[in-house]
Amino acid sequence: NYDYTFVSWSGCDYVSQDKCIVRMTSNKEVKANFAKIQKYTLWVYKNVSGGGTVRSQPYGIICDTLCRLTSYDFAQGTVVTLFATPAPGYVFKGWSGDCSGTSTSCTLTIDKEKKVYATFDRLSYTLTVNKTPTTGGTITSLPSGINCGSTCSFNFAPGTKVTLIATPAPGYAIISQSSWYGCDSNPSFKECIVTMNSNKTVSVIFTPVTTPTPTLPDLIVSDIYYQSPYIYVKYCNIGSGWSSSDFLIKLRNNQTGQEYGGNVLYRFKVPQPGECKTTGGYTPSLIGLAPGQSASITAIIDWEQRVRESNENNNALTKTISLLSLRELSDWLAALEAAARELQKLLGL
């Protein structure tokens, strides 16, 4: 690629700048001398349309906002300075190719064909989220980007209004808006709004919470006894709590397997903590016992499991019950003693 430049005159009577003056006193010959100029192309590339402009000094390169590629032929030896100007919302990141660095200007000498790349990036601000403790929960964002969890920082465009949402892990809670630091506003305990007009850091504190252990009753059967003509059951609440639920007591004859589960129309109320009560009498025949008989009897309290208790494994008591009144027992013992005396006489004792 060549161009020409004027070098000199010859045959003039005198020269004034680029003018040749001749006095025509005879035939004369005048020569204008030109020389070839070597030119090389400077190519300029932009990575993104709309990111900014690149221009040159001296004049030649004009790559405006929508331009992605332009070129210009400069004479050999020309010193060219390129200037990068980012568009609103963009930042100039730097030069590559036959220019380097991050300054917005770059100077190079045109001694061959050259290529320069200008890189613009969309301007953004970094939002960083800190959690205390790190296991206390997760923070997500609207628009998406933050998922902390794993991604606790993200770049957002200038002016973006970001809503951070906290989801506490089991055993943790956000107890107030003051659990957040660095927010522009807090619509609720679990939300934080930040407007990205600079790099920002938001911190959140997850507070450990403990679920109070409920105070529950603990029902037991403390005694089973016969008082003619009924069987009675003594029951107690040895727990620290009370319940409004009611319950039944079941009796079982362990010899025969016969059971009686109680009258559903007459349920028992839970005693106060530390209190004991006694049932109304159960007719022995309900579990297959006749007067004069004895058997192993099991009483099971709250056999339907209607009452939530601190201990569900101590609801039964087994005891041998003899269906003899005191009078009957006394007569039986007297008869036994008389029989023993007769036996002694027969044996000669």
Coordinates of C-alpha atoms in Angstrom, one line a residue:
N1 CA 0.0 0.0 0.0
Y2 CA 1.7 3.2 -1.2
D3 CA 1.1 6.9 -1.3
Y4 CA 3.2 9.8 -2.6
T5 CA 4.5 12.9 -1.0
F6 CA 6.1 16.0 -2.7
V7 CA 9.9 16.2 -2.2
S8 CA 11.3 19.2 -4.1
W9 CA 11.4 21.3 -7.2
S10 CA 14.3 21.5 -9.8
G11 CA 14.8 24.2 -12.5
C12 CA 13.1 27.0 -10.6
D13 CA 14.6 30.4 -10.3
Y14 CA 13.5 30.3 -6.7
V15 CA 11.1 28.4 -4.5
S16 CA 8.6 29.7 -1.9
Q17 CA 7.2 26.9 0.2
D18 CA 5.6 24.5 -2.3
K19 CA 5.7 27.1 -5.2
C20 CA 8.2 27.2 -8.0
I21 CA 8.9 30.6 -9.6
V22 CA 10.5 30.8 -13.0
R23 CA 11.5 33.9 -15.0
M24 CA 10.9 33.1 -18.7
T25 CA 14.0 34.6 -20.2
S26 CA 14.6 31.4 -22.3
N27 CA 13.4 27.9 -22.7
K28 CA 13.4 26.2 -19.3
E29 CA 12.6 22.8 -17.8
V30 CA 11.1 22.4 -14.4
K31 CA 10.8 19.2 -12.5
A32 CA 8.6 18.3 -9.5
N33 CA 10.0 15.5 -7.5
F34 CA 7.7 13.0 -5.6
A35 CA 8.5 10.1 -3.4
K36 CA 6.6 6.9 -2.6
I37 CA 5.3 6.6 1.0
Q38 CA 4.9 3.1 2.5
K39 CA 1.6 2.7 4.4
Y40 CA 0.4 -0.1 6.8
T41 CA -3.1 -0.9 8.0
L42 CA -4.0 -0.6 11.7
W43 CA -6.9 -2.8 12.5
V44 CA -9.0 -2.2 15.7
Y45 CA -11.4 -4.8 17.1
K46 CA -13.9 -4.3 19.9
N47 CA -15.2 -7.4 21.9
V48 CA -18.8 -6.1 22.2
S49 CA -21.0 -3.7 20.3
G50 CA -22.3 -0.9 22.5
G51 CA -19.4 -1.1 25.0
G52 CA -17.7 2.1 24.1
T53 CA -15.7 3.9 21.4
V54 CA -12.1 3.8 20.2
R55 CA -10.5 6.7 18.3
S56 CA -7.0 7.6 17.2
Q57 CA -4.7 10.6 17.2
P58 CA -3.8 11.4 14.4
Y59 CA -7.1 11.1 12.8
G60 CA -8.0 7.8 11.2
I61 CA -9.5 5.3 13.5
I62 CA -13.1 6.0 14.4
C63 CA -14.9 3.0 16.0
D64 CA -18.0 4.3 17.6
T65 CA -20.4 2.6 20.0
L66 CA -22.0 0.1 17.6
C67 CA -18.7 -0.6 15.7
R68 CA -17.0 -4.0 16.2
L69 CA -14.2 -3.6 13.6
T70 CA -12.5 -0.8 11.8
S71 CA -9.2 0.0 10.1
Y72 CA -7.1 2.8 8.7
D73 CA -3.9 3.1 6.6
F74 CA -1.2 5.1 8.3
A75 CA 2.2 6.1 6.8
Q76 CA 5.2 4.1 7.9
G77 CA 6.7 5.5 11.1
T78 CA 3.5 7.3 12.2
V79 CA 3.1 7.3 16.0
V80 CA -0.6 6.6 16.7
T81 CA -2.3 6.9 20.0
L82 CA -5.6 5.1 20.5
F83 CA -8.2 6.3 23.1
A84 CA -10.9 4.0 24.6
T85 CA -14.0 5.6 26.1
P86 CA -16.5 3.2 27.8
A87 CA -20.2 3.8 27.2
P88 CA -22.6 4.3 30.2
G89 CA -22.9 1.1 32.1
Y90 CA -19.6 -0.3 30.8
V91 CA -16.0 -0.3 31.9
F92 CA -12.9 -0.5 29.8
K93 CA -10.9 -3.7 30.8
G94 CA -7.8 -3.4 28.6
W95 CA -5.9 -3.8 25.3
S96 CA -4.5 -6.9 23.7
G97 CA -2.8 -7.7 20.4
D98 CA -0.2 -5.0 19.5
C99 CA -1.3 -2.9 22.5
S100 CA -1.4 -4.0 26.1
G101 CA -2.3 -2.7 29.5
T102 CA -5.5 -1.4 31.2
S103 CA -5.0 2.3 30.6
T104 CA -7.7 3.9 28.4
S105 CA -4.9 5.1 26.0
C106 CA -2.3 3.1 24.0
T107 CA 0.5 4.4 21.8
L108 CA 2.2 2.4 19.0
T109 CA 4.4 3.1 16.0
I110 CA 3.2 1.9 12.6
D111 CA 6.0 -0.1 11.1
K112 CA 4.0 -2.9 9.8
E113 CA 0.3 -4.1 9.7
K114 CA -1.0 -4.1 13.2
K115 CA -4.0 -5.4 15.1
V116 CA -5.3 -4.1 18.4
Y117 CA -8.2 -5.5 20.5
A118 CA -10.1 -3.3 22.9
T119 CA -12.1 -5.1 25.6
F120 CA -15.2 -3.6 27.3
D121 CA -17.2 -5.2 30.1
R122 CA -20.6 -4.4 31.4
L123 CA -20.2 -2.4 34.6
S124 CA -21.3 -4.4 37.7
Y125 CA -21.0 -4.3 41.5
T126 CA -20.3 -7.3 43.7
L127 CA -22.7 -8.3 46.4
T128 CA -21.2 -10.5 49.1
V129 CA -23.2 -12.4 51.7
N130 CA -21.7 -13.5 55.1
K131 CA -23.6 -16.0 57.4
T132 CA -23.1 -16.6 61.1
P133 CA -22.9 -19.5 61.6
T134 CA -22.3 -20.9 58.1
T135 CA -24.5 -23.9 58.9
G136 CA -27.4 -21.7 60.1
G137 CA -29.3 -21.6 56.9
T138 CA -29.3 -20.6 53.2
I139 CA -29.6 -17.2 51.5
T140 CA -31.0 -16.8 48.0
S141 CA -31.6 -13.7 45.8
L142 CA -34.1 -12.2 43.5
P143 CA -33.0 -11.7 40.8
S144 CA -31.0 -15.0 40.9
G145 CA -27.3 -15.1 41.5
I146 CA -26.8 -15.6 45.2
N147 CA -27.4 -19.1 46.5
C148 CA -25.4 -19.2 49.8
G149 CA -25.2 -22.3 50.3
S150 CA -22.4 -22.4 47.8
T151 CA -22.5 -19.1 45.9
C152 CA -22.2 -16.3 48.4
S153 CA -21.1 -13.4 46.1
F154 CA -22.4 -12.3 42.7
N155 CA -22.0 -9.3 40.3
F156 CA -25.1 -7.3 39.6
A157 CA -25.7 -4.5 37.1
P158 CA -25.7 -0.9 38.6
G159 CA -29.0 0.1 40.1
T160 CA -30.3 -3.5 40.4
K161 CA -32.5 -3.9 43.5
V162 CA -31.7 -7.3 45.0
T163 CA -33.9 -9.0 47.5
L164 CA -32.1 -11.5 49.7
I165 CA -34.2 -14.3 51.3
A166 CA -33.1 -16.3 54.3
T167 CA -34.2 -19.8 54.9
P168 CA -33.1 -21.0 58.4
A169 CA -31.8 -24.5 58.9
P170 CA -33.6 -26.7 61.5
G171 CA -32.8 -25.4 64.9
Y172 CA -32.1 -21.8 63.8
A173 CA -34.2 -18.7 63.2
I174 CA -34.0 -15.1 62.1
I175 CA -35.4 -13.4 65.2
S176 CA -35.7 -9.8 64.0
Q177 CA -34.7 -7.3 61.3
S178 CA -31.6 -6.5 63.4
S179 CA -30.3 -9.9 62.5
W180 CA -29.3 -8.3 59.1
Y181 CA -26.5 -5.9 58.6
G182 CA -25.9 -3.9 55.4
C183 CA -29.5 -3.8 54.1
D184 CA -31.3 -0.8 52.6
S185 CA -34.5 -2.1 54.1
N186 CA -36.1 -5.2 55.6
P187 CA -39.7 -6.0 54.6
S188 CA -39.7 -8.9 57.0
F189 CA -37.4 -10.8 59.4
K190 CA -36.4 -13.1 56.5
E191 CA -35.9 -10.5 53.8
C192 CA -33.2 -7.9 53.0
I193 CA -33.3 -5.4 50.1
V194 CA -30.1 -3.9 48.7
T195 CA -29.7 -1.5 45.8
M196 CA -26.5 -2.1 43.9
N197 CA -24.9 1.3 43.5
S198 CA -21.5 0.1 44.8
N199 CA -19.9 -3.0 46.0
K200 CA -21.8 -4.2 49.0
T201 CA -21.6 -6.7 51.8
V202 CA -24.6 -8.1 53.7
S203 CA -24.3 -10.1 56.9
V204 CA -27.0 -12.2 58.6
I205 CA -27.1 -13.9 62.0
F206 CA -29.0 -17.1 62.4
T207 CA -29.9 -17.6 66.1
P208 CA -30.0 -21.1 67.5
V209 CA -33.4 -21.9 68.9
T210 CA -34.3 -24.8 71.2
T211 CA -37.7 -26.4 71.3
P212 CA -38.8 -26.7 74.9
T213 CA -39.4 -30.2 76.0
P214 CA -43.1 -30.6 76.8
T215 CA -44.0 -31.6 80.3
L216 CA -46.0 -34.7 80.0
P217 CA -47.9 -37.0 82.4
D218 CA -46.7 -40.5 83.1
L219 CA -49.5 -42.9 84.1
I220 CA -48.8 -46.1 86.1
V221 CA -50.9 -48.8 87.8
S222 CA -49.6 -48.8 91.4
D223 CA -51.9 -51.5 92.8
I224 CA -54.6 -54.1 92.1
Y225 CA -56.6 -55.5 95.0
Y226 CA -59.9 -57.3 95.8
Q227 CA -62.4 -55.9 98.2
S228 CA -65.5 -58.0 98.1
P229 CA -67.3 -58.0 95.9
Y230 CA -65.1 -56.0 93.4
I231 CA -61.6 -55.7 92.0
Y232 CA -60.1 -52.2 92.3
V233 CA -57.2 -50.6 90.5
K234 CA -55.1 -47.8 92.0
Y235 CA -53.4 -45.6 89.4
C236 CA -51.1 -42.5 89.6
N237 CA -49.5 -39.8 87.5
I238 CA -45.8 -39.8 88.3
G239 CA -44.9 -37.4 85.5
S240 CA -44.4 -33.7 85.6
G241 CA -47.2 -32.7 83.3
W242 CA -51.0 -33.1 82.9
S243 CA -53.3 -33.9 80.0
S244 CA -56.9 -33.2 79.3
S245 CA -57.2 -36.5 77.5
D246 CA -59.1 -39.3 79.1
F247 CA -58.4 -43.0 79.2
L248 CA -59.6 -46.5 80.1
I249 CA -58.0 -49.3 82.2
K250 CA -58.1 -52.9 80.9
L251 CA -58.1 -56.0 83.1
R252 CA -56.7 -59.3 81.9
N253 CA -57.0 -62.8 83.5
N254 CA -53.7 -64.3 82.7
Q255 CA -54.9 -67.9 83.3
T256 CA -57.7 -67.7 80.8
G257 CA -56.7 -64.7 78.6
Q258 CA -60.2 -63.2 79.2
E259 CA -60.1 -59.4 79.1
Y260 CA -62.3 -56.4 80.0
G261 CA -61.4 -53.1 78.4
G262 CA -63.6 -50.8 80.5
N263 CA -66.8 -48.9 79.9
V264 CA -66.2 -46.3 77.1
L265 CA -69.0 -44.2 78.7
Y266 CA -67.0 -43.8 81.9
R267 CA -63.5 -42.9 81.1
F268 CA -60.9 -41.8 83.6
K269 CA -59.3 -38.3 83.8
V270 CA -55.6 -37.9 84.2
P271 CA -54.6 -37.1 87.8
Q272 CA -52.5 -34.1 88.6
P273 CA -48.7 -34.7 88.8
G274 CA -48.0 -36.8 91.9
E275 CA -51.6 -37.6 92.5
C276 CA -53.1 -41.1 92.7
K277 CA -56.7 -42.3 92.3
T278 CA -58.7 -45.5 92.6
T279 CA -61.1 -46.8 90.1
G280 CA -64.7 -47.8 90.8
G281 CA -65.1 -51.6 91.3
Y282 CA -64.7 -54.1 88.5
T283 CA -67.0 -57.1 88.7
P284 CA -64.7 -60.2 88.7
S285 CA -67.0 -62.2 86.4
L286 CA -66.1 -59.7 83.7
I287 CA -62.7 -61.4 83.4
G288 CA -64.0 -64.9 84.2
L289 CA -63.3 -65.0 88.0
A290 CA -65.7 -66.7 90.4
P291 CA -65.9 -66.2 94.2
G292 CA -63.2 -68.3 95.9
Q293 CA -60.9 -68.3 92.9
S294 CA -57.5 -66.6 92.6
A295 CA -55.7 -65.7 89.4
S296 CA -52.8 -63.6 88.0
I297 CA -54.4 -60.4 86.9
T298 CA -52.8 -57.7 84.7
A299 CA -54.1 -54.1 84.7
I300 CA -53.2 -51.9 81.7
I301 CA -53.7 -48.2 82.0
D302 CA -54.5 -46.1 78.9
W303 CA -54.4 -49.2 76.7
E304 CA -55.9 -47.2 73.8
Q305 CA -52.9 -44.8 74.0
R306 CA -55.0 -41.7 74.0
V307 CA -52.8 -39.9 76.5
R308 CA -49.3 -38.7 75.3
E309 CA -46.9 -39.7 78.1
S310 CA -43.3 -39.2 78.9
N311 CA -42.9 -43.0 79.3
E312 CA -45.2 -45.3 77.4
N313 CA -43.5 -48.5 78.7
N314 CA -44.7 -48.6 82.3
N315 CA -48.5 -48.8 81.9
A316 CA -49.1 -52.3 83.2
L317 CA -49.0 -54.1 86.5
T318 CA -49.5 -57.8 87.2
K319 CA -50.6 -59.2 90.5
T320 CA -52.2 -62.4 91.9
I321 CA -55.7 -61.7 93.2
S322 CA -57.6 -64.1 95.5
L323 CA -61.4 -63.6 95.5
L324 CA -61.9 -64.5 99.2
S325 CA -63.4 -62.1 101.7
L326 CA -61.7 -61.7 105.1
R327 CA -64.5 -63.8 106.7
E328 CA -64.1 -66.4 104.0
L329 CA -60.3 -66.4 104.4
S330 CA -60.6 -66.7 108.2
D331 CA -63.0 -69.7 107.9
W332 CA -60.7 -71.3 105.3
L333 CA -57.7 -70.9 107.6
A334 CA -59.6 -72.3 110.6
A335 CA -60.7 -75.3 108.5
L336 CA -57.1 -75.8 107.3
E337 CA -55.9 -75.8 110.9
A338 CA -58.5 -78.3 112.0
A339 CA -57.6 -80.6 109.2
A340 CA -53.9 -80.3 110.2
R341 CA -54.8 -81.4 113.8
E342 CA -56.8 -84.4 112.6
L343 CA -53.8 -85.4 110.5
Q344 CA -51.5 -85.2 113.5
K345 CA -53.8 -87.5 115.5
L346 CA -53.9 -90.0 112.8
L347 CA -50.1 -90.0 112.6
G348 CA -49.8 -90.2 116.3
L349 CA -48.0 -87.0 116.6

